[in-house]
Coordinates of C-alpha atoms and ligand atoms in Angstrom, one line a residue:
M7 CA 0.0 0.0 0.0
D8 CA 2.8 2.3 1.1
F9 CA 4.6 1.5 -2.1
Y10 CA 1.6 2.3 -4.4
F11 CA 1.0 5.5 -2.5
K12 CA 4.6 6.6 -3.0
L13 CA 4.4 5.7 -6.6
A14 CA 1.2 7.7 -7.1
L15 CA 2.8 10.7 -5.3
Y16 CA 5.9 10.5 -7.6
A17 CA 3.7 10.3 -10.7
V18 CA 1.7 13.3 -9.6
S19 CA 4.8 15.3 -8.8
A20 CA 6.5 14.4 -12.0
E21 CA 3.4 15.5 -14.0
L22 CA 3.1 18.8 -12.1
F23 CA 6.9 19.4 -12.7
R24 CA 6.4 18.6 -16.4
R25 CA 3.5 21.1 -16.6
F26 CA 5.5 23.7 -14.8
V27 CA 8.5 23.4 -17.2
T28 CA 6.2 23.4 -20.2
L29 CA 4.5 26.6 -18.9
L30 CA 7.9 28.2 -18.3
I31 CA 9.2 27.2 -21.8
G32 CA 5.9 28.4 -23.4
A33 CA 6.1 31.7 -21.4
F34 CA 9.6 32.7 -22.5
T35 CA 10.3 30.9 -25.7
G36 CA 8.4 30.2 -28.9
P37 CA 6.6 32.7 -31.2
L38 CA 4.1 34.0 -28.6
A39 CA 7.0 35.0 -26.2
K40 CA 7.7 38.0 -28.4
I41 CA 4.3 39.5 -28.0
P42 CA 4.1 42.2 -25.3
G43 CA 1.7 42.1 -22.4
P44 CA 1.5 41.8 -18.7
L45 CA 4.0 39.2 -17.2
V46 CA 1.1 37.3 -15.5
G47 CA -0.5 36.8 -19.0
K48 CA 2.4 34.5 -20.0
F49 CA 1.4 32.0 -17.3
T50 CA -2.3 32.3 -16.8
T51 CA -5.6 33.8 -18.1
L52 CA -6.8 34.2 -14.6
P53 CA -6.9 38.1 -14.6
W54 CA -8.7 38.0 -17.9
L55 CA -11.2 35.5 -16.6
V56 CA -11.9 37.7 -13.5
N57 CA -12.2 40.7 -15.7
T58 CA -14.6 38.9 -18.0
I59 CA -16.8 37.8 -15.0
Q60 CA -16.8 41.4 -13.8
G61 CA -17.8 42.6 -17.3
E62 CA -14.8 44.9 -17.3
T63 CA -12.7 43.7 -20.2
M64 CA -14.3 46.4 -22.4
N65 CA -12.6 49.0 -20.1
T66 CA -9.4 47.2 -19.1
I67 CA -8.2 45.8 -22.4
P68 CA -8.1 49.3 -24.1
E69 CA -5.8 50.3 -21.2
L70 CA -3.4 47.4 -22.1
F71 CA -3.3 48.6 -25.7
K72 CA -2.2 52.0 -24.4
K73 CA 0.6 50.4 -22.4
Y74 CA 1.8 47.6 -24.7
G75 CA 0.7 48.5 -28.2
E76 CA -1.9 47.1 -30.6
V77 CA -1.2 43.4 -30.0
V78 CA -1.2 42.1 -26.4
R79 CA -0.7 38.6 -25.0
T80 CA -3.2 38.2 -22.1
G81 CA -2.9 34.4 -21.6
P82 CA -0.5 31.6 -22.4
K83 CA -2.6 30.9 -25.5
L84 CA -4.6 34.1 -25.8
V85 CA -3.7 37.1 -27.9
V86 CA -5.7 40.3 -28.4
F87 CA -5.4 42.3 -31.6
A88 CA -6.4 46.0 -32.2
D89 CA -4.3 46.6 -35.3
K90 CA -6.3 47.1 -38.5
A91 CA -4.4 44.6 -40.7
G92 CA -4.4 41.9 -38.1
V93 CA -8.1 42.3 -37.4
R94 CA -9.0 42.2 -41.1
K95 CA -6.8 39.3 -41.8
M96 CA -8.2 37.3 -39.0
L97 CA -11.9 38.0 -39.8
L98 CA -11.8 38.5 -43.6
E99 CA -8.8 37.3 -45.4
T100 CA -7.9 34.2 -43.5
D101 CA -11.4 33.9 -42.1
L102 CA -10.4 32.0 -39.0
P103 CA -13.0 29.7 -37.5
K104 CA -14.9 30.7 -34.3
S105 CA -13.0 29.6 -31.2
P106 CA -14.3 26.8 -29.0
I107 CA -15.8 29.3 -26.6
Y108 CA -18.8 29.4 -29.0
D109 CA -19.3 25.7 -28.5
K110 CA -19.4 26.3 -24.8
M111 CA -22.1 28.9 -25.2
R112 CA -24.6 26.4 -26.6
I113 CA -27.7 26.1 -24.5
H114 CA -27.9 22.4 -25.2
Q115 CA -24.6 20.6 -25.8
G116 CA -24.5 19.0 -29.2
N117 CA -27.1 21.5 -30.6
A118 CA -25.3 24.2 -32.5
T119 CA -27.1 27.3 -33.7
L120 CA -26.0 29.7 -36.4
F121 CA -24.3 31.8 -33.8
T122 CA -22.6 29.0 -32.0
E123 CA -21.6 26.8 -35.0
T124 CA -17.8 26.4 -35.1
D125 CA -17.6 23.9 -37.9
K126 CA -17.0 25.7 -41.2
A127 CA -18.7 23.1 -43.4
A128 CA -21.8 22.9 -41.2
L129 CA -21.9 26.7 -41.1
K130 CA -21.9 27.0 -44.9
V131 CA -25.1 24.8 -45.0
S132 CA -27.0 26.6 -42.3
R133 CA -25.8 30.1 -43.2
R134 CA -26.9 29.6 -46.9
L135 CA -30.2 28.2 -45.7
L136 CA -31.0 31.0 -43.2
S137 CA -29.7 33.8 -45.4
A138 CA -32.9 33.5 -47.4
G139 CA -34.8 34.8 -44.4
F140 CA -32.8 38.0 -44.5
S141 CA -33.2 38.8 -48.3
I142 CA -34.4 42.3 -49.1
A143 CA -37.8 41.0 -50.2
Y144 CA -38.3 39.2 -46.9
L145 CA -37.1 42.2 -44.9
N146 CA -39.5 44.5 -46.8
G147 CA -42.3 42.1 -45.9
L148 CA -41.6 42.7 -42.3
E149 CA -42.4 46.4 -42.5
P150 CA -46.1 46.1 -41.5
H151 CA -45.1 44.0 -38.4
M152 CA -42.4 46.5 -37.3
R153 CA -44.7 49.5 -37.8
G154 CA -47.5 47.7 -35.9
C155 CA -45.1 47.0 -33.0
I156 CA -44.0 50.7 -33.0
R157 CA -47.7 51.9 -33.0
V158 CA -48.3 49.8 -29.8
F159 CA -45.1 51.2 -28.3
E160 CA -46.3 54.8 -29.1
D161 CA -49.6 54.0 -27.4
F162 CA -47.6 52.9 -24.4
L163 CA -45.5 56.0 -24.3
D164 CA -48.6 58.2 -24.7
S165 CA -50.4 56.6 -21.8
E166 CA -47.3 56.9 -19.6
C167 CA -47.2 60.6 -20.4
K168 CA -50.9 61.0 -19.8
K169 CA -50.5 59.4 -16.4
S170 CA -47.9 62.0 -15.4
N171 CA -49.5 65.2 -16.6
G172 CA -48.3 65.2 -20.2
S173 CA -44.6 64.1 -19.9
A174 CA -42.9 61.1 -18.4
V175 CA -39.5 59.7 -17.5
V176 CA -39.0 56.4 -19.2
D177 CA -36.3 53.8 -18.8
M178 CA -35.4 53.6 -22.5
S179 CA -33.0 50.6 -22.0
L180 CA -35.9 48.6 -20.7
V181 CA -38.8 49.7 -23.0
L182 CA -36.7 49.6 -26.1
S183 CA -35.5 46.1 -25.2
N184 CA -39.1 45.0 -24.9
L185 CA -40.0 46.6 -28.2
A186 CA -37.0 45.0 -30.0
F187 CA -37.9 41.7 -28.5
V188 CA -41.5 41.9 -29.8
M189 CA -40.2 43.1 -33.2
S190 CA -37.9 40.1 -33.4
A191 CA -40.6 37.7 -32.2
T192 CA -43.2 38.9 -34.6
A193 CA -40.6 38.8 -37.4
F194 CA -39.8 35.2 -36.6
G195 CA -43.4 34.1 -36.3
G196 CA -44.8 35.3 -33.0
S197 CA -48.2 36.9 -32.5
F198 CA -48.5 40.6 -32.6
N199 CA -49.6 42.2 -29.3
M200 CA -47.3 40.3 -27.0
V201 CA -45.7 43.1 -25.0
T202 CA -47.1 46.5 -24.5
S203 CA -45.7 47.6 -21.2
N204 CA -42.6 48.1 -19.1
D205 CA -42.8 44.6 -17.9
V206 CA -39.3 43.3 -17.1
T207 CA -40.0 39.6 -17.7
L208 CA -38.7 39.3 -21.2
K209 CA -35.7 41.6 -20.7
E210 CA -34.8 39.5 -17.7
S211 CA -35.1 36.3 -19.8
I212 CA -32.5 37.6 -22.3
T213 CA -30.3 39.0 -19.6
Q214 CA -30.3 35.6 -17.9
L215 CA -29.6 33.8 -21.2
F216 CA -26.6 36.0 -21.9
A217 CA -25.3 35.8 -18.3
R218 CA -25.4 32.0 -18.6
Q219 CA -23.5 32.0 -21.9
V220 CA -20.7 34.1 -20.4
I221 CA -20.5 31.8 -17.3
T222 CA -20.5 28.6 -19.4
F223 CA -17.9 29.7 -21.9
L224 CA -15.6 30.6 -19.0
F225 CA -16.4 27.6 -16.9
P226 CA -18.0 24.8 -19.0
I227 CA -18.6 22.7 -15.9
A228 CA -20.9 25.4 -14.5
R229 CA -23.7 24.3 -16.7
Y230 CA -24.2 21.4 -14.3
L231 CA -24.5 23.5 -11.2
P232 CA -28.0 24.0 -9.9
F233 CA -27.5 27.7 -8.9
I234 CA -26.3 28.8 -12.4
P235 CA -29.1 30.5 -14.4
S236 CA -30.6 28.0 -16.8
G237 CA -30.7 30.5 -19.6
Q238 CA -34.2 29.0 -20.3
S239 CA -36.7 31.2 -18.5
P240 CA -40.1 29.6 -18.4
S241 CA -41.7 32.5 -20.2
L242 CA -39.2 32.4 -23.1
I243 CA -39.5 28.6 -23.4
K244 CA -43.3 28.8 -23.5
M245 CA -43.4 31.6 -26.0
T246 CA -41.0 29.8 -28.4
E247 CA -42.9 26.5 -28.0
D248 CA -46.2 28.3 -28.7
I249 CA -44.9 30.0 -31.8
I250 CA -43.5 26.8 -33.2
A251 CA -46.6 24.7 -32.3
T252 CA -48.9 27.2 -33.9
R253 CA -46.9 27.2 -37.1
Q254 CA -46.6 23.4 -37.2
A255 CA -50.4 23.1 -36.8
E256 CA -50.9 25.5 -39.7
M257 CA -48.5 23.5 -41.8
A258 CA -50.3 20.2 -40.9
Q259 CA -53.6 21.8 -42.0
K260 CA -51.9 23.0 -45.2
L261 CA -52.9 26.6 -44.4
E262 CA -50.9 29.3 -46.2
V263 CA -48.0 30.2 -43.9
K264 CA -45.8 33.2 -43.6
K265 CA -42.5 33.0 -45.4
D266 CA -40.1 33.8 -42.6
I267 CA -37.1 32.5 -40.7
L268 CA -39.3 30.1 -38.7
Q269 CA -40.7 28.6 -41.9
I270 CA -37.2 28.3 -43.4
I271 CA -36.1 26.4 -40.3
L272 CA -39.2 24.2 -40.2
N273 CA -38.9 23.4 -43.9
A274 CA -35.2 22.4 -43.2
Q275 CA -36.5 20.2 -40.4
Q276 CA -38.8 18.4 -42.8
T277 CA -36.0 17.6 -45.3
N278 CA -33.3 17.0 -42.6
P279 CA -34.9 16.0 -39.3
E280 CA -31.6 14.6 -37.9
L281 CA -29.9 17.9 -38.1
Y282 CA -32.9 20.1 -37.3
T283 CA -34.2 18.3 -34.3
E284 CA -37.2 19.8 -32.3
Q285 CA -34.6 21.1 -29.7
R286 CA -32.4 22.7 -32.4
V287 CA -35.4 24.5 -33.9
R288 CA -36.2 25.9 -30.5
D289 CA -32.6 26.9 -29.7
E290 CA -32.2 28.5 -33.1
M291 CA -35.4 30.6 -32.6
N292 CA -34.3 31.6 -29.1
M293 CA -30.9 32.6 -30.5
F294 CA -32.5 34.7 -33.2
M295 CA -34.7 36.5 -30.7
A296 CA -31.8 37.1 -28.3
A297 CA -29.5 38.2 -31.1
G298 CA -32.1 40.6 -32.4
T299 CA -33.1 42.2 -29.1
D300 CA -30.4 43.8 -26.9
T301 CA -28.2 44.5 -29.9
T302 CA -30.6 46.9 -31.6
S303 CA -32.2 48.2 -28.4
H304 CA -28.8 49.0 -26.9
T305 CA -27.8 50.9 -30.0
I306 CA -31.0 52.9 -30.1
T307 CA -30.7 53.7 -26.4
C308 CA -27.2 54.9 -26.9
A309 CA -28.2 57.0 -29.9
L310 CA -30.8 58.6 -27.6
L311 CA -28.2 59.0 -24.8
L312 CA -25.8 60.8 -27.2
L313 CA -28.6 63.0 -28.6
V314 CA -30.1 64.2 -25.3
N315 CA -26.6 64.9 -24.1
N316 CA -25.9 66.9 -27.3
P317 CA -29.1 69.0 -27.7
K318 CA -27.7 70.9 -30.7
K319 CA -27.3 67.6 -32.6
L320 CA -30.7 66.5 -31.5
K321 CA -32.1 69.8 -33.0
Y322 CA -30.5 69.0 -36.4
L323 CA -32.1 65.5 -36.4
V324 CA -35.5 66.9 -35.4
A325 CA -35.2 69.4 -38.3
E326 CA -34.3 66.7 -40.8
L327 CA -37.3 64.5 -39.6
D328 CA -39.7 67.5 -39.7
R329 CA -38.7 68.1 -43.3
A330 CA -39.2 64.4 -44.2
F331 CA -42.4 64.1 -42.2
P332 CA -44.1 67.5 -42.1
S333 CA -47.2 66.2 -40.3
K334 CA -46.8 64.4 -37.0
N335 CA -49.0 61.7 -38.4
D336 CA -47.1 61.1 -41.7
P337 CA -46.3 57.4 -41.9
I338 CA -42.7 56.7 -41.0
T339 CA -41.6 54.0 -43.4
F340 CA -38.6 51.9 -44.4
A341 CA -38.4 53.8 -47.7
K342 CA -38.6 57.3 -46.2
T343 CA -36.0 56.6 -43.5
Q344 CA -33.5 54.6 -45.6
D345 CA -31.6 57.6 -47.0
L346 CA -32.0 60.3 -44.4
P347 CA -28.4 61.5 -44.0
Y348 CA -28.4 62.8 -40.5
L349 CA -30.5 59.9 -39.1
N350 CA -28.0 57.4 -40.6
A351 CA -25.1 59.5 -39.3
V352 CA -26.5 59.5 -35.8
I353 CA -26.9 55.7 -35.9
N354 CA -23.3 55.3 -37.2
E355 CA -21.9 57.4 -34.5
A356 CA -23.8 55.4 -31.8
L357 CA -22.4 52.2 -33.4
R358 CA -18.9 53.7 -33.5
L359 CA -18.8 55.2 -30.0
L360 CA -20.8 52.6 -28.0
P361 CA -20.7 49.4 -30.1
I362 CA -22.2 46.1 -29.3
I363 CA -18.9 44.5 -30.2
S364 CA -17.1 46.0 -27.3
A365 CA -15.2 42.9 -26.0
G366 CA -13.6 41.4 -29.0
V367 CA -14.6 38.7 -31.5
S368 CA -13.0 35.3 -30.7
R369 CA -11.3 33.1 -33.3
I370 CA -8.8 30.3 -33.2
T371 CA -5.8 29.6 -35.4
T372 CA -5.8 26.2 -37.1
E373 CA -2.3 26.5 -38.6
T374 CA 0.6 28.9 -38.2
T375 CA -0.8 32.3 -39.2
I376 CA 0.9 35.7 -39.5
L377 CA -1.2 38.3 -37.7
G378 CA 0.0 41.8 -36.8
N379 CA 3.6 40.9 -37.7
Y380 CA 3.6 38.0 -35.3
E381 CA 3.7 34.3 -36.1
I382 CA 0.8 32.7 -34.3
P383 CA 1.0 28.9 -33.9
P384 CA -2.1 26.7 -34.3
G385 CA -4.5 26.4 -31.3
V386 CA -4.2 29.9 -30.1
E387 CA -7.3 31.9 -29.3
V388 CA -7.1 35.3 -31.0
L389 CA -9.5 38.2 -30.2
A390 CA -10.2 40.9 -32.8
W391 CA -10.8 44.0 -30.7
V392 CA -12.8 45.7 -33.3
S393 CA -13.9 48.6 -31.1
A394 CA -10.4 49.9 -30.6
K395 CA -9.8 51.4 -34.1
M396 CA -13.3 52.9 -34.2
V397 CA -12.3 55.4 -31.6
D398 CA -8.6 55.8 -32.5
P399 CA -7.7 59.6 -32.5
A400 CA -5.2 59.0 -35.3
L401 CA -8.1 58.1 -37.6
W402 CA -11.1 60.0 -36.1
P403 CA -10.6 63.7 -35.2
D404 CA -12.3 64.4 -31.9
A405 CA -12.6 60.6 -31.6
D406 CA -14.5 60.5 -28.4
D407 CA -17.0 63.1 -29.3
F408 CA -20.4 62.6 -30.9
V409 CA -20.0 64.1 -34.3
P410 CA -22.6 62.9 -36.8
E411 CA -21.3 65.5 -39.3
R412 CA -18.2 63.3 -39.9
W413 CA -20.5 60.9 -41.9
L414 CA -21.8 63.7 -44.1
G415 CA -18.4 64.7 -45.6
K416 CA -14.9 65.4 -44.5
Y417 CA -14.6 66.4 -40.9
K418 CA -11.5 68.4 -39.9
S419 CA -10.0 67.1 -43.2
A420 CA -10.5 63.4 -42.4
E421 CA -12.8 61.0 -44.2
V422 CA -14.4 58.2 -42.2
D423 CA -12.3 55.0 -42.5
R424 CA -14.9 52.4 -43.5
A425 CA -12.3 49.6 -43.3
V426 CA -12.2 50.0 -39.5
F427 CA -15.8 50.9 -39.0
I428 CA -17.1 47.3 -38.7
P429 CA -19.7 47.3 -35.9
F430 CA -21.4 44.3 -37.5
S431 CA -18.1 42.5 -38.0
I432 CA -16.8 41.3 -41.4
G433 CA -16.1 38.0 -43.2
S434 CA -18.1 34.9 -43.3
R435 CA -19.4 35.3 -39.7
N436 CA -20.5 38.9 -40.0
C437 CA -23.9 39.8 -38.7
I438 CA -26.6 38.1 -40.7
G439 CA -29.2 40.5 -39.2
Q440 CA -27.4 43.8 -40.2
Q441 CA -30.0 45.0 -42.7
F442 CA -32.8 43.9 -40.3
A443 CA -31.2 45.9 -37.5
M444 CA -30.6 49.0 -39.6
K445 CA -34.2 49.1 -40.9
E446 CA -35.5 48.6 -37.4
M447 CA -33.3 51.2 -35.8
R448 CA -34.1 53.8 -38.4
L449 CA -37.9 53.3 -37.9
V450 CA -37.7 53.4 -34.1
L451 CA -35.3 56.3 -33.8
A452 CA -37.1 58.4 -36.4
T453 CA -40.5 57.7 -34.7
L454 CA -39.2 58.7 -31.3
V455 CA -37.5 61.8 -32.4
R456 CA -40.2 63.0 -34.8
R457 CA -43.1 62.4 -32.4
Y458 CA -41.7 63.1 -28.9
E459 CA -39.7 65.8 -27.3
L460 CA -36.8 64.0 -25.7
T461 CA -34.8 65.4 -22.8
L462 CA -31.9 64.6 -20.6
V463 CA -32.5 63.3 -17.2
P464 CA -29.4 64.6 -15.4
G465 CA -27.2 62.8 -12.9
Q466 CA -27.1 59.4 -14.6
S467 CA -24.0 57.2 -14.9
H468 CA -23.0 56.2 -18.4
K469 CA -20.8 53.4 -17.2
L470 CA -21.2 50.2 -19.1
F471 CA -20.2 46.6 -18.4
W472 CA -20.2 43.7 -20.8
S473 CA -22.4 40.6 -20.6
L474 CA -22.3 39.4 -24.3
V475 CA -23.6 42.9 -25.0
P476 CA -22.8 46.1 -23.2
R477 CA -25.2 47.0 -20.3
F478 CA -25.6 50.0 -18.1
R479 CA -24.0 49.5 -14.7
Q480 CA -26.8 51.5 -13.1
G481 CA -29.3 49.1 -14.7
F482 CA -31.4 51.7 -16.6
Y483 CA -31.2 54.7 -18.8
N484 CA -33.9 57.3 -18.2
V485 CA -35.0 59.8 -20.8
G486 CA -37.7 62.5 -20.5
V487 CA -40.5 62.0 -23.0
K488 CA -43.3 64.3 -24.0
P489 CA -45.5 64.0 -27.2
R490 CA -44.7 66.8 -29.7
M491 CA -47.6 69.0 -30.9
Ligands
HEM17 C1 -27.3 47.0 -33.8 C2 -27.6 45.7 -34.0 C3 -26.6 44.6 -34.2 C4 -25.2 44.6 -34.1 C5 -24.3 45.8 -33.8 C6 -24.8 43.2 -34.3 C7 -23.5 42.8 -34.4 C8 -23.1 41.6 -34.6 C9 -21.7 41.1 -34.6 C10 -20.5 42.0 -34.3 C11 -21.7 39.8 -34.9 C12 -20.5 38.9 -35.0 C13 -20.3 38.3 -33.6 C14 -19.2 37.3 -33.5 O1 -18.5 36.9 -34.5 O2 -19.0 36.8 -32.3 C15 -23.1 39.4 -35.1 C16 -23.4 38.1 -35.4 C17 -24.8 37.7 -35.6 N1 -25.9 38.5 -35.5 FE1 -25.9 40.5 -35.1 N2 -25.9 42.5 -34.6 C18 -27.0 43.3 -34.5 C19 -28.3 42.9 -34.7 C20 -28.7 41.6 -35.1 C21 -30.1 41.2 -35.4 C22 -31.3 42.2 -35.4 C23 -30.1 39.9 -35.6 C24 -31.2 38.9 -36.0 C25 -32.3 39.4 -36.4 C26 -28.7 39.4 -35.5 C27 -28.3 38.1 -35.7 C28 -27.0 37.7 -35.7 C29 -26.6 36.3 -35.9 C30 -27.5 35.1 -36.1 C31 -25.2 36.3 -35.8 C32 -24.2 35.1 -36.0 C33 -23.9 35.0 -37.4 C34 -22.8 33.9 -37.7 O3 -22.0 33.6 -36.8 O4 -22.8 33.4 -38.8 N3 -27.9 40.5 -35.2 N4 -23.9 40.5 -34.9

């Protein structure tokens, strides 16, 4: 017994020693050793993990770029890139696959969705299939749904104002999240009047889903712990199940059905039931609703934040919208908002200054790849820190200021650099919902600014943290709202 115990002890010690030596060698030799970064990053990703849990990487990594330059090693096999060429090469030219953290974000292991698919061949199939649901013809067909949702939203704002003697203070981050959720849900097959209030249930469902995804990509084992949020709130599960069941019943009765993403997924299920299992259909729908909710609502909330804090710019936008819609009741449409220069410029500035993509896009090298003048061996997680160049003072005069005018022509002799303005990412994994999002954001922002007087509620913190998307630390963003005459 004693002999076996000693043998086991020697074996464990030898293994620990081997690992220690490998770590030391990896830290100070080999291609990654040349990459600058904090000393601790050569040995462990622990500080990065802690920062990610705290939602602080969006604030701390830019500090590392200031200290170490545009390429920083933050873990033994983790490198973050802010340089233009490196980011473009990783996302576009070499088109590296998504890293295994996306596998870990799956709600159900074994069930990939479009967002969490890491296999390039499988991606090609599902991306081609689902792209049909984002064609211009399909998106234009969504206009009545979106405008219907906005009408209900306006009724809600009007009644809030009536309740408080004509003007109200509204938590825009909450109500816009609910609105965006309903817009996605109706676009993907849901019924129309689902949410008309400042009920927090749906927002909490999405927040919970995202929080779980962050926890499980950091600690995959956590998915088995009872106190970790399931990411499957009962209201979200029920809603998705109802939407799918209603559509399946319509199909069974051979009724004419909507041509939408849900239908595309259900048709795929009929031809390929092994790949598109019932569970995958549900996960895919949940993913689309989540991807389409806090992304657009955050961007619109930030556009409002920037506008109410810059009243002169808000006036320019009001003037543009008054010219385009002289009567308060003129229909605000896709076609009429598509090319409004100042409206588009405001949305671009919101996407540039307060982007969704504020904590890097994760990829993995599969062979030795030259990125940012460094030789990156296979199996290294590389993060494209897209947001860095979007606020680089060398490219954007008054980089931290809200200047919609820079999108209307040269600003202080600089033209916008579209090669670094990539809030929807680039390459084969760019945002499939980009046009959907732009159409939705133009409609909502134009309606709010044309029909309501919007004012700053002072004393609020603009501090953000990251939980798959940026969120307000204070938990809300209030704006004063009053119907315009
Ligand atoms: C302002 C709004 C939005 C922004 C800024 C945005 C941004 C992005 C970015 C940066 C990615 C790449 C993420 C990565 O590689 O990890 C992405 C992917 C994706 N987005 Fe969006 N998004 C927005 C709205 C939407 C909407 C409305 C939908 C759906 C209706 C959507 C669906 C998706 C999907 C499915 C993917 C994964 C695509 C793939 O991996 O092939 N997004 N989005």
